[in-house]
Coordinates of C-alpha atoms and ligand atoms in Angstrom, one line a residue:
M11 CA -3.0 -132.1 -71.4
E12 CA -2.3 -135.4 -69.7
L13 CA -4.8 -138.2 -70.1
I14 CA -5.4 -140.4 -67.0
K15 CA -7.4 -143.6 -66.7
E16 CA -8.3 -143.4 -63.0
D17 CA -10.1 -140.2 -62.2
D18 CA -12.3 -141.3 -59.3
G19 CA -12.4 -138.8 -56.5
L20 CA -10.7 -136.0 -58.5
E21 CA -12.5 -132.6 -58.5
P22 CA -14.0 -131.7 -61.9
V23 CA -13.0 -128.5 -63.5
S24 CA -15.9 -126.0 -63.6
P25 CA -17.3 -125.2 -67.1
T26 CA -15.9 -121.7 -66.9
G27 CA -12.6 -123.0 -65.8
Q28 CA -12.6 -125.1 -69.0
Y29 CA -13.4 -122.2 -71.3
F30 CA -10.6 -120.1 -69.8
N31 CA -8.1 -122.8 -70.4
S32 CA -8.8 -123.9 -74.0
K33 CA -7.1 -123.8 -77.3
V34 CA -9.0 -120.7 -78.1
M35 CA -8.2 -118.7 -75.0
S36 CA -5.9 -119.0 -72.0
V37 CA -6.9 -116.3 -69.6
S38 CA -4.9 -115.2 -66.5
V39 CA -5.2 -112.6 -63.8
L40 CA -2.2 -110.5 -62.9
G41 CA -2.4 -109.1 -59.3
I42 CA 0.2 -106.5 -58.7
L43 CA 1.3 -105.3 -55.2
E44 CA 3.4 -102.2 -54.8
L45 CA 5.6 -102.3 -51.7
E46 CA 6.7 -99.3 -49.6
I47 CA 10.0 -100.8 -48.5
P48 CA 12.7 -102.7 -50.4
I49 CA 11.9 -106.4 -50.7
D50 CA 13.5 -108.9 -48.5
D51 CA 12.7 -112.1 -50.2
S52 CA 14.2 -114.5 -47.7
Q53 CA 10.7 -115.3 -46.4
A54 CA 9.2 -115.7 -49.9
M55 CA 9.4 -119.5 -50.3
A56 CA 8.2 -120.1 -46.8
L57 CA 5.3 -117.7 -47.2
I58 CA 4.2 -119.4 -50.4
K59 CA 4.5 -122.9 -49.0
D60 CA 2.8 -122.2 -45.7
V61 CA 0.3 -119.5 -46.6
F62 CA -0.5 -119.4 -50.3
L63 CA -0.5 -123.1 -51.2
P64 CA -2.9 -124.2 -48.4
I65 CA -5.5 -121.6 -49.5
N66 CA -6.9 -123.9 -52.2
P67 CA -6.0 -127.4 -53.4
R68 CA -6.1 -126.1 -57.0
F69 CA -2.9 -124.2 -56.4
S70 CA -1.2 -127.6 -56.1
S71 CA -3.1 -129.3 -58.9
I72 CA -2.9 -129.6 -62.6
M73 CA -5.7 -130.0 -65.2
V74 CA -5.9 -133.5 -66.6
I75 CA -8.3 -135.3 -68.9
G76 CA -10.1 -138.1 -67.2
K77 CA -12.4 -140.9 -68.3
K78 CA -15.0 -139.8 -70.9
G79 CA -12.9 -136.7 -71.7
A80 CA -14.0 -134.8 -68.6
R81 CA -11.4 -132.4 -67.2
K82 CA -10.3 -132.9 -63.6
W83 CA -8.0 -131.3 -61.1
K84 CA -5.2 -133.7 -60.1
K85 CA -3.0 -133.0 -57.0
V86 CA 0.8 -132.9 -57.7
E87 CA 3.9 -132.2 -55.7
V88 CA 4.7 -128.5 -56.1
E89 CA 8.2 -127.5 -56.8
V90 CA 7.8 -123.9 -55.5
E91 CA 11.2 -122.8 -57.0
N92 CA 9.8 -123.4 -60.5
H93 CA 7.0 -120.9 -59.8
V94 CA 8.9 -118.0 -58.3
H95 CA 10.9 -115.7 -60.5
V96 CA 13.2 -112.9 -59.4
P97 CA 14.3 -111.0 -62.5
S98 CA 17.2 -108.7 -62.2
F99 CA 17.4 -105.3 -63.9
S100 CA 20.5 -103.3 -64.4
S101 CA 20.5 -100.2 -66.4
P102 CA 23.0 -100.1 -69.3
K103 CA 24.5 -96.9 -68.0
G104 CA 24.9 -98.1 -64.4
S105 CA 22.9 -95.3 -62.9
S106 CA 19.3 -95.4 -63.9
S107 CA 16.4 -92.9 -63.8
P108 CA 13.0 -93.8 -62.3
S109 CA 11.4 -93.7 -65.7
E110 CA 13.9 -96.3 -67.0
N111 CA 12.9 -98.6 -64.1
D112 CA 9.2 -97.9 -64.7
S113 CA 9.5 -98.9 -68.3
F114 CA 11.4 -102.1 -67.3
L115 CA 8.5 -103.0 -65.0
K116 CA 6.0 -102.3 -67.7
S117 CA 7.7 -104.3 -70.4
Y118 CA 8.3 -107.1 -67.9
I119 CA 4.5 -107.3 -67.1
S120 CA 3.6 -107.2 -70.8
Q121 CA 6.1 -110.0 -71.4
I122 CA 4.9 -112.4 -68.7
A123 CA 1.3 -111.7 -69.7
K124 CA 2.1 -113.2 -73.1
Q125 CA 3.9 -116.2 -71.9
P126 CA 1.9 -119.4 -71.5
F127 CA 2.2 -121.3 -68.3
P128 CA 4.6 -124.2 -68.6
Q129 CA 2.9 -127.5 -69.1
G130 CA 2.6 -130.1 -66.3
Q131 CA 2.7 -127.8 -63.3
P132 CA 0.1 -125.8 -61.3
L133 CA -1.2 -122.7 -63.0
W134 CA 0.3 -119.9 -61.0
E135 CA 3.5 -117.9 -60.8
V136 CA 5.0 -115.2 -58.4
H137 CA 7.4 -112.6 -59.8
I138 CA 9.4 -110.6 -57.3
I139 CA 10.8 -107.4 -58.8
K140 CA 13.3 -105.7 -56.5
C141 CA 14.0 -102.8 -58.7
P142 CA 12.6 -99.6 -57.3
T143 CA 10.2 -97.6 -59.5
S144 CA 8.5 -94.2 -59.2
E145 CA 5.5 -95.9 -57.5
A146 CA 7.2 -98.4 -55.2
Q147 CA 10.4 -99.7 -53.6
G148 CA 9.6 -103.2 -54.9
T149 CA 6.8 -104.9 -56.8
V150 CA 5.3 -108.4 -56.4
I151 CA 3.2 -109.8 -59.2
F152 CA 1.0 -112.8 -58.9
K153 CA 0.1 -114.5 -62.1
L154 CA -2.9 -116.8 -61.6
H155 CA -4.7 -118.7 -64.3
H156 CA -8.4 -117.8 -64.6
A157 CA -9.2 -121.5 -64.6
L158 CA -8.3 -121.5 -60.9
G159 CA -11.2 -119.2 -60.0
D160 CA -12.9 -115.9 -60.9
G161 CA -11.5 -112.5 -60.1
Y162 CA -13.4 -112.5 -56.8
S163 CA -11.9 -115.8 -55.6
L164 CA -8.4 -114.9 -56.8
V165 CA -8.3 -111.5 -55.3
G166 CA -9.7 -113.1 -52.1
A167 CA -6.9 -115.6 -52.2
L168 CA -4.3 -112.9 -52.6
L169 CA -5.8 -110.9 -49.7
S170 CA -5.6 -113.9 -47.4
C171 CA -1.8 -113.8 -47.8
L172 CA -1.8 -110.3 -46.4
Q173 CA -2.3 -108.7 -43.0
R174 CA -3.4 -105.3 -41.8
A175 CA -0.5 -102.9 -41.6
D176 CA -1.7 -101.3 -38.4
D177 CA -2.4 -104.4 -36.5
P178 CA -2.0 -107.9 -38.1
S179 CA -4.4 -109.4 -35.5
L180 CA -7.3 -107.3 -36.7
P181 CA -9.5 -108.6 -39.6
V182 CA -9.4 -107.0 -43.0
T183 CA -12.6 -105.2 -43.8
F184 CA -14.4 -104.4 -47.1
P185 CA -16.8 -101.7 -47.9
S186 CA -20.2 -103.4 -48.2
V187 CA -21.3 -104.2 -51.7
N188 CA -24.4 -102.3 -50.8
K189 CA -22.4 -99.1 -50.5
F190 CA -21.0 -99.4 -53.9
S191 CA -24.2 -100.2 -55.7
S192 CA -26.9 -98.4 -53.8
A193 CA -27.7 -94.7 -54.3
N194 CA -28.9 -94.6 -50.8
N195 CA -26.5 -95.5 -48.0
D196 CA -28.8 -96.5 -45.3
D197 CA -30.9 -98.7 -47.5
R198 CA -31.0 -101.9 -45.6
N199 CA -33.5 -103.7 -47.8
I200 CA -31.5 -104.7 -50.8
G201 CA -33.9 -106.4 -53.1
L202 CA -32.8 -108.0 -56.3
P203 CA -33.1 -105.0 -58.6
K204 CA -31.0 -102.7 -56.4
V205 CA -28.1 -105.2 -56.3
V206 CA -28.3 -105.7 -60.0
S207 CA -28.1 -102.0 -60.5
G208 CA -24.7 -102.2 -58.9
C209 CA -23.7 -103.5 -62.3
F210 CA -20.2 -104.8 -61.6
L211 CA -21.1 -106.4 -58.4
P212 CA -22.6 -109.7 -57.4
L213 CA -25.9 -110.4 -59.0
V214 CA -28.3 -112.0 -56.7
N215 CA -29.2 -114.9 -58.9
T216 CA -27.0 -117.6 -60.1
V217 CA -26.8 -118.3 -63.8
R218 CA -29.0 -121.4 -63.7
D219 CA -31.9 -119.5 -62.3
F220 CA -32.5 -117.5 -65.4
G221 CA -35.6 -119.0 -67.2
G222 CA -35.3 -120.2 -70.8
S223 CA -37.9 -117.8 -72.2
V224 CA -35.8 -114.7 -71.8
L225 CA -32.7 -116.3 -73.5
K226 CA -32.1 -114.3 -76.6
S227 CA -28.9 -113.2 -78.1
T228 CA -28.5 -109.5 -78.2
C229 CA -25.1 -109.2 -79.8
F230 CA -24.2 -106.9 -82.6
K231 CA -20.9 -106.1 -83.9
D232 CA -19.7 -102.6 -82.8
D233 CA -18.5 -100.1 -85.4
L234 CA -14.8 -99.8 -86.0
S235 CA -13.4 -96.8 -84.1
P236 CA -10.3 -95.5 -82.4
I237 CA -10.9 -98.0 -79.7
R238 CA -11.9 -101.0 -81.8
C239 CA -9.6 -102.1 -84.6
G240 CA -11.5 -105.3 -85.4
L241 CA -8.3 -107.2 -86.2
E242 CA -8.3 -110.8 -85.2
S243 CA -5.1 -111.2 -83.2
F244 CA -3.8 -111.1 -79.7
R245 CA -1.2 -108.4 -79.7
P246 CA 1.1 -107.0 -77.1
F247 CA -0.4 -104.4 -74.7
S248 CA 0.7 -101.6 -72.5
L249 CA -0.6 -101.2 -69.0
S250 CA -1.1 -97.9 -67.2
A251 CA -2.4 -97.6 -63.7
I252 CA -3.9 -94.4 -62.2
S253 CA -5.5 -93.5 -58.9
F254 CA -8.7 -91.7 -58.1
S255 CA -9.7 -90.6 -54.6
L256 CA -12.8 -92.6 -53.5
D257 CA -13.8 -89.5 -51.5
R258 CA -14.1 -87.5 -54.7
I259 CA -16.2 -90.2 -56.3
K260 CA -18.4 -90.4 -53.2
E261 CA -18.9 -86.6 -53.3
I262 CA -20.2 -86.9 -56.9
K263 CA -22.3 -89.9 -55.9
S264 CA -24.1 -88.0 -53.2
R265 CA -24.6 -84.8 -55.2
L266 CA -26.1 -86.7 -58.1
R267 CA -27.9 -89.3 -56.0
V268 CA -26.5 -92.2 -58.0
T269 CA -24.3 -95.1 -57.1
I270 CA -20.5 -95.3 -57.0
N271 CA -20.7 -97.6 -60.0
D272 CA -22.8 -95.2 -62.0
V273 CA -20.1 -92.5 -61.4
I274 CA -17.2 -94.7 -62.3
T275 CA -19.0 -96.0 -65.4
G276 CA -19.9 -92.4 -66.4
V277 CA -16.3 -91.3 -66.0
I278 CA -15.0 -94.2 -68.2
F279 CA -17.6 -93.5 -70.9
L280 CA -16.9 -89.7 -71.0
A281 CA -13.1 -90.5 -71.1
T282 CA -13.6 -92.9 -73.9
R283 CA -15.4 -90.3 -76.1
L284 CA -12.9 -87.7 -75.2
Y285 CA -10.1 -90.0 -76.2
M286 CA -11.8 -90.7 -79.5
Q287 CA -12.0 -87.0 -80.3
R288 CA -8.5 -86.2 -79.1
G289 CA -6.8 -89.2 -80.7
S290 CA -8.6 -88.9 -84.1
P291 CA -10.3 -85.6 -84.5
N292 CA -12.4 -86.9 -87.4
S293 CA -13.7 -89.9 -85.6
N294 CA -17.4 -90.6 -85.3
L295 CA -18.5 -89.8 -81.8
S296 CA -21.9 -91.4 -82.5
S297 CA -20.4 -94.7 -83.3
N298 CA -22.1 -97.8 -82.0
S299 CA -19.7 -98.7 -79.2
T300 CA -20.5 -100.9 -76.3
A301 CA -18.7 -101.8 -73.1
L302 CA -18.9 -105.3 -72.0
V303 CA -19.2 -105.2 -68.2
L304 CA -18.1 -108.4 -66.4
L305 CA -20.7 -109.3 -63.8
N306 CA -20.1 -111.5 -60.9
T307 CA -23.1 -113.8 -60.5
R308 CA -22.5 -115.0 -57.0
N309 CA -25.4 -115.3 -54.7
L310 CA -24.2 -113.1 -51.8
R311 CA -24.6 -109.7 -50.3
D312 CA -21.2 -108.9 -49.1
Y313 CA -17.6 -109.9 -49.7
K314 CA -16.8 -113.2 -48.1
S315 CA -13.4 -114.1 -46.8
V316 CA -11.6 -116.9 -48.6
K317 CA -12.1 -119.2 -45.6
D318 CA -15.8 -118.9 -46.0
M319 CA -15.5 -119.5 -49.8
V320 CA -13.8 -122.8 -49.5
R321 CA -15.9 -124.1 -46.7
P322 CA -18.2 -126.9 -47.9
N323 CA -21.8 -125.7 -48.7
S324 CA -20.6 -122.1 -48.7
E325 CA -23.2 -119.8 -50.2
S326 CA -20.4 -118.1 -52.2
P327 CA -18.4 -121.1 -53.4
W328 CA -15.0 -120.7 -54.8
G329 CA -15.0 -120.8 -58.6
N330 CA -15.9 -119.0 -61.7
N331 CA -19.2 -117.2 -61.7
F332 CA -19.5 -114.5 -64.2
A333 CA -21.6 -113.1 -67.0
F334 CA -21.5 -110.2 -69.4
L335 CA -23.6 -107.1 -69.5
H336 CA -23.5 -105.0 -72.7
V337 CA -23.7 -101.3 -72.0
P338 CA -23.7 -98.8 -74.9
I339 CA -21.2 -96.0 -74.6
P340 CA -23.4 -92.7 -74.9
K341 CA -23.2 -91.0 -78.2
V342 CA -22.0 -87.4 -78.7
K343 CA -23.6 -85.3 -81.4
P344 CA -21.2 -83.7 -83.9
S345 CA -22.4 -80.3 -82.8
D346 CA -21.4 -81.0 -79.2
S347 CA -17.6 -81.0 -79.7
E348 CA -17.2 -79.3 -76.4
F349 CA -18.8 -82.1 -74.4
S350 CA -21.0 -79.4 -72.8
N351 CA -22.8 -81.8 -70.5
P352 CA -20.4 -84.2 -68.8
L353 CA -23.1 -85.3 -66.3
K354 CA -25.0 -86.8 -69.1
F355 CA -22.5 -89.6 -69.1
V356 CA -23.2 -90.5 -65.5
H357 CA -27.0 -90.3 -66.0
K358 CA -26.9 -92.3 -69.2
A359 CA -24.8 -95.0 -67.6
R360 CA -27.2 -95.1 -64.7
E361 CA -30.2 -95.3 -67.1
A362 CA -28.7 -98.0 -69.3
I363 CA -27.8 -100.2 -66.2
K364 CA -31.3 -99.7 -64.7
R365 CA -32.9 -100.5 -68.0
K366 CA -30.9 -103.7 -68.3
Q367 CA -31.8 -104.7 -64.8
S368 CA -35.5 -104.8 -65.7
S369 CA -35.0 -107.5 -68.4
F370 CA -32.7 -110.3 -67.5
G371 CA -32.7 -111.6 -71.1
V372 CA -30.8 -108.5 -72.0
V373 CA -28.6 -108.4 -69.0
L374 CA -26.9 -111.7 -69.7
T375 CA -25.9 -112.6 -73.2
G376 CA -28.6 -115.3 -73.4
K377 CA -27.0 -117.3 -76.2
L378 CA -23.9 -117.7 -74.1
L379 CA -25.9 -119.0 -71.2
E380 CA -27.8 -121.4 -73.4
M381 CA -24.6 -122.8 -74.8
M382 CA -23.2 -123.1 -71.3
K383 CA -26.2 -125.2 -70.3
K384 CA -26.4 -127.4 -73.3
C385 CA -23.0 -127.6 -74.8
R386 CA -20.4 -130.0 -73.5
N387 CA -17.7 -128.8 -75.7
P388 CA -15.7 -126.0 -73.9
E389 CA -13.9 -125.1 -77.2
V390 CA -17.2 -124.0 -78.8
V391 CA -18.2 -121.9 -75.8
A392 CA -14.7 -120.4 -75.6
R393 CA -15.0 -119.4 -79.3
H394 CA -18.3 -117.7 -78.5
I395 CA -16.8 -115.8 -75.6
N396 CA -13.9 -114.9 -77.8
R397 CA -16.2 -113.4 -80.5
T398 CA -18.5 -111.7 -77.9
M399 CA -15.4 -109.9 -76.6
R400 CA -14.2 -109.0 -80.1
N401 CA -17.6 -107.7 -81.2
S402 CA -17.6 -105.1 -78.4
S403 CA -15.3 -102.2 -78.0
M404 CA -14.1 -102.5 -74.4
I405 CA -14.3 -104.6 -71.3
I406 CA -14.8 -103.2 -67.8
S407 CA -14.5 -105.1 -64.6
N408 CA -14.3 -104.1 -61.0
V409 CA -13.4 -105.8 -57.7
I410 CA -14.0 -104.3 -54.3
G411 CA -10.8 -104.3 -52.3
P412 CA -9.9 -103.8 -48.6
M413 CA -10.5 -100.5 -46.8
E414 CA -7.4 -100.7 -44.6
K415 CA -3.8 -100.5 -45.5
L416 CA -2.3 -104.0 -45.7
S417 CA 1.2 -105.6 -45.5
M418 CA 2.7 -108.7 -46.8
A419 CA 5.3 -110.4 -44.6
N420 CA 5.9 -107.0 -42.9
H421 CA 6.2 -105.1 -46.2
P422 CA 3.6 -102.4 -46.1
I423 CA 1.6 -102.3 -49.4
K424 CA 1.3 -98.8 -51.0
G425 CA -1.0 -99.8 -53.8
M426 CA -2.5 -102.7 -55.6
Y427 CA -4.1 -103.3 -59.0
F428 CA -5.0 -106.2 -61.3
T429 CA -5.4 -106.8 -65.0
V430 CA -6.7 -109.7 -67.0
T431 CA -4.6 -111.1 -69.9
G432 CA -5.2 -113.5 -72.7
T433 CA -8.6 -112.0 -73.8
P434 CA -8.8 -110.5 -77.3
E435 CA -10.2 -107.0 -76.7
T436 CA -8.3 -103.9 -77.6
L437 CA -9.2 -101.9 -74.5
Q438 CA -9.8 -103.1 -71.0
V439 CA -10.3 -101.2 -67.8
T440 CA -10.1 -102.9 -64.5
M441 CA -10.6 -101.3 -61.1
I442 CA -9.9 -102.2 -57.4
S443 CA -10.5 -100.0 -54.4
Y444 CA -7.9 -100.0 -51.7
A445 CA -7.4 -97.8 -48.6
G446 CA -9.4 -94.8 -49.8
N447 CA -8.3 -94.9 -53.5
L448 CA -9.7 -96.5 -56.6
R449 CA -7.0 -97.8 -58.8
V450 CA -8.0 -97.7 -62.4
V451 CA -5.9 -99.8 -64.8
V452 CA -5.9 -99.5 -68.6
R453 CA -4.8 -102.4 -70.7
A454 CA -4.5 -101.1 -74.2
E455 CA -3.3 -102.7 -77.4
Q456 CA 0.1 -101.4 -78.3
G457 CA 0.4 -99.5 -81.6
F458 CA -3.4 -99.0 -81.8
I459 CA -4.4 -97.2 -78.5
D460 CA -2.3 -94.4 -77.0
S461 CA -2.7 -95.4 -73.4
E462 CA -1.1 -92.1 -72.1
L463 CA -3.8 -90.2 -73.9
Y464 CA -6.5 -92.5 -72.6
T465 CA -5.4 -92.2 -69.0
R466 CA -5.1 -88.4 -69.4
S467 CA -8.7 -88.5 -70.7
L468 CA -9.8 -90.4 -67.6
H469 CA -8.3 -87.8 -65.3
D470 CA -10.0 -85.0 -67.3
A471 CA -13.3 -86.8 -67.4
L472 CA -13.3 -87.1 -63.6
D473 CA -12.4 -83.4 -63.3
M474 CA -15.2 -82.4 -65.7
I475 CA -17.8 -84.4 -63.8
L476 CA -16.6 -83.2 -60.5
H477 CA -16.7 -79.6 -61.7
D478 CA -20.2 -79.9 -62.9
A479 CA -21.6 -82.0 -60.1
C480 CA -19.9 -80.2 -57.1
G481 CA -18.7 -76.9 -58.6
K482 CA -15.0 -77.8 -58.0
Q483 CA -11.9 -77.9 -60.0
Ligands
NAG17 C1 16.6 -98.6 -60.8 O1 16.9 -100.0 -60.5 C2 18.2 -100.3 -60.3 C3 18.4 -101.8 -60.2 O2 17.5 -102.3 -59.3 C4 18.6 -99.6 -59.0 O3 20.0 -99.8 -58.7 C5 18.4 -98.1 -59.2 O4 18.7 -97.4 -58.0 C6 17.0 -97.8 -59.6 N1 16.9 -96.4 -59.9 C7 16.1 -95.6 -59.3 C8 16.1 -94.2 -59.8 O5 15.3 -95.9 -58.4
NAG18 C1 -10.3 -116.1 -81.0 O1 -10.0 -114.8 -81.3 C2 -8.8 -114.5 -81.9 C3 -8.7 -113.0 -82.0 O2 -9.9 -112.4 -82.3 C4 -8.7 -115.1 -83.3 O3 -7.5 -114.9 -83.8 C5 -9.0 -116.6 -83.1 O4 -9.1 -117.2 -84.4 C6 -10.2 -116.8 -82.3 N1 -10.3 -118.2 -82.2 C7 -11.4 -118.9 -82.5 C8 -11.3 -120.4 -82.4 O5 -12.5 -118.4 -82.8
NAG19 C1 -21.6 -92.5 -87.0 O1 -22.0 -93.8 -86.6 C2 -23.4 -94.0 -86.5 C3 -23.7 -95.4 -85.9 O2 -23.0 -96.4 -86.6 C4 -24.0 -93.9 -87.9 O3 -25.4 -94.0 -87.9 C5 -23.6 -92.5 -88.5 O4 -24.1 -92.4 -89.8 C6 -22.2 -92.3 -88.4 N1 -21.9 -90.9 -88.8 C7 -21.0 -90.6 -89.7 C8 -20.8 -89.1 -90.0 O5 -20.3 -91.4 -90.3
NAG20 C1 -26.2 -99.1 -84.3 O1 -27.1 -99.7 -83.3 C2 -28.4 -99.6 -83.5 C3 -29.2 -100.2 -82.3 O2 -28.6 -99.7 -81.2 C4 -28.8 -100.3 -84.8 O3 -30.2 -100.1 -85.1 C5 -28.0 -99.8 -85.9 O4 -28.2 -100.6 -87.1 C6 -26.5 -99.8 -85.6 N1 -25.7 -99.2 -86.7 C7 -24.7 -99.8 -87.3 C8 -24.0 -99.1 -88.4 O5 -24.3 -100.9 -86.9
NAG21 C1 -20.6 -110.8 -83.7 O1 -21.1 -109.9 -84.7 C2 -21.5 -110.6 -85.9 C3 -21.9 -109.6 -86.9 O2 -22.9 -108.7 -86.4 C4 -22.7 -111.5 -85.5 O3 -23.1 -112.3 -86.7 C5 -22.2 -112.5 -84.5 O4 -23.3 -113.3 -84.1 C6 -21.7 -111.8 -83.3 N1 -21.2 -112.8 -82.4 C7 -21.3 -112.7 -81.1 C8 -20.8 -113.8 -80.3 O5 -21.8 -111.7 -80.5

């Protein structure tokens, strides 16, 4: 990183931004848009210059080390051509099958996820993939370094490059956070505990509001299992994205009187135990396995538009605001090889999340917070985050997306999803809702997790829960 003498007036990099861009970890978000029509990229450069770059000055800044070693953002001239990649794909045989194109896309994503950003230029890239796949006529991938902002800011930034497909002049709307996290739809009075029970969604307090007395580390190391190999390396992964209908999930939610997040977490937990049993029939289904749920700690009630986020004194400032919540994956008794009570997973998820909400010391990995407060060395904190992730079995995170169908430069968007790269865990599940669907993305370590089997288990878990909750197939 470049050292500069004069750093007056430069914006400091947030602490989280520093952990995410350290020697220990370099974490990025990949946002993937699937387009309904073939890509005409003649507008791409103009769109990036006129719409994307102005969203936030960090998109045209690099990280530098200023006086006293503090990291700052320094504005630079952006050479847009260096950030936009248009790979070509031609099948060896000339005529290719959809599955060949699908695997080209998958391996391309896996490859760009591994590659570090080039030094000395702003930390984002756009990849335009014209090759049609079974999901889309074309795919656009945004690779954004996590130091630029949290998932919430970055997804917000992406969305502000898009318009509504039905009428570009209308505003994009989001389901209210309340709907996702409250068991009762018309509950207007969202006190602190209810919002916290949303689990993935904004906590009402910011990190600094947590008192010192409750800070206590609660980390153990999970057992080794078919989803946790415990090896210390960043290995290539495979990505699989599946879709659930939000209506189905809402149906279960109303029947069981729980939240949407409880249902989703329950489905993921059941799927994970099903996967363990199917993938390795002798595996211990009572293993100590925890999911690390990424929480957004923003102080807000509803999704804010990016314009509001970058406004001075905004109550939901742009940046990195997150914490971890450790949630145990329910155990299955050896005698219950049939998984006779799928609803148990939803109720257990709900219980665990509610229990955590009542003691904030447990909600947030206290040691991490303490370090963030006291420790000036981002490498040390990054190492701690690194180990926290490695000690657990999986990571789950969720972003609420738009309700309407959107388009980008007149290309209607069929689907969208995101994943986080550069973190050390073996299994990661990320979710975004879009136009009536919930896209669930599984990032799994290649050679250790069978991601096909895992996604099949997700489908089966939803079916089992739907069947038992609503009496449907
Ligand atoms: C696969 O991609 C190639 C190159 O873009 C394209 O010519 C071909 O039609 C695609 N195949 C299918 C089945 O979509
Ligand atoms: C971070 O985690 C990776 C994978 O677990 C490990 O190889 C690396 O040594 C860790 N780095 C530090 C500094 O702890
Ligand atoms: C399964 O894991 C749990 C928790 O670690 C342990 O208590 C139990 O003994 C294990 N069971 C077997 C059969 O290994
Ligand atoms: C499993 O977790 C429980 C607490 O949840 C702990 O008491 C126990 O020692 C753990 N077992 C192993 C083998 O780590
Ligand atoms: C990871 O687990 C080990 C062994 O239980 C423990 O000593 C360490 O403190 C844990 N680290 C974190 C960051 O949770």
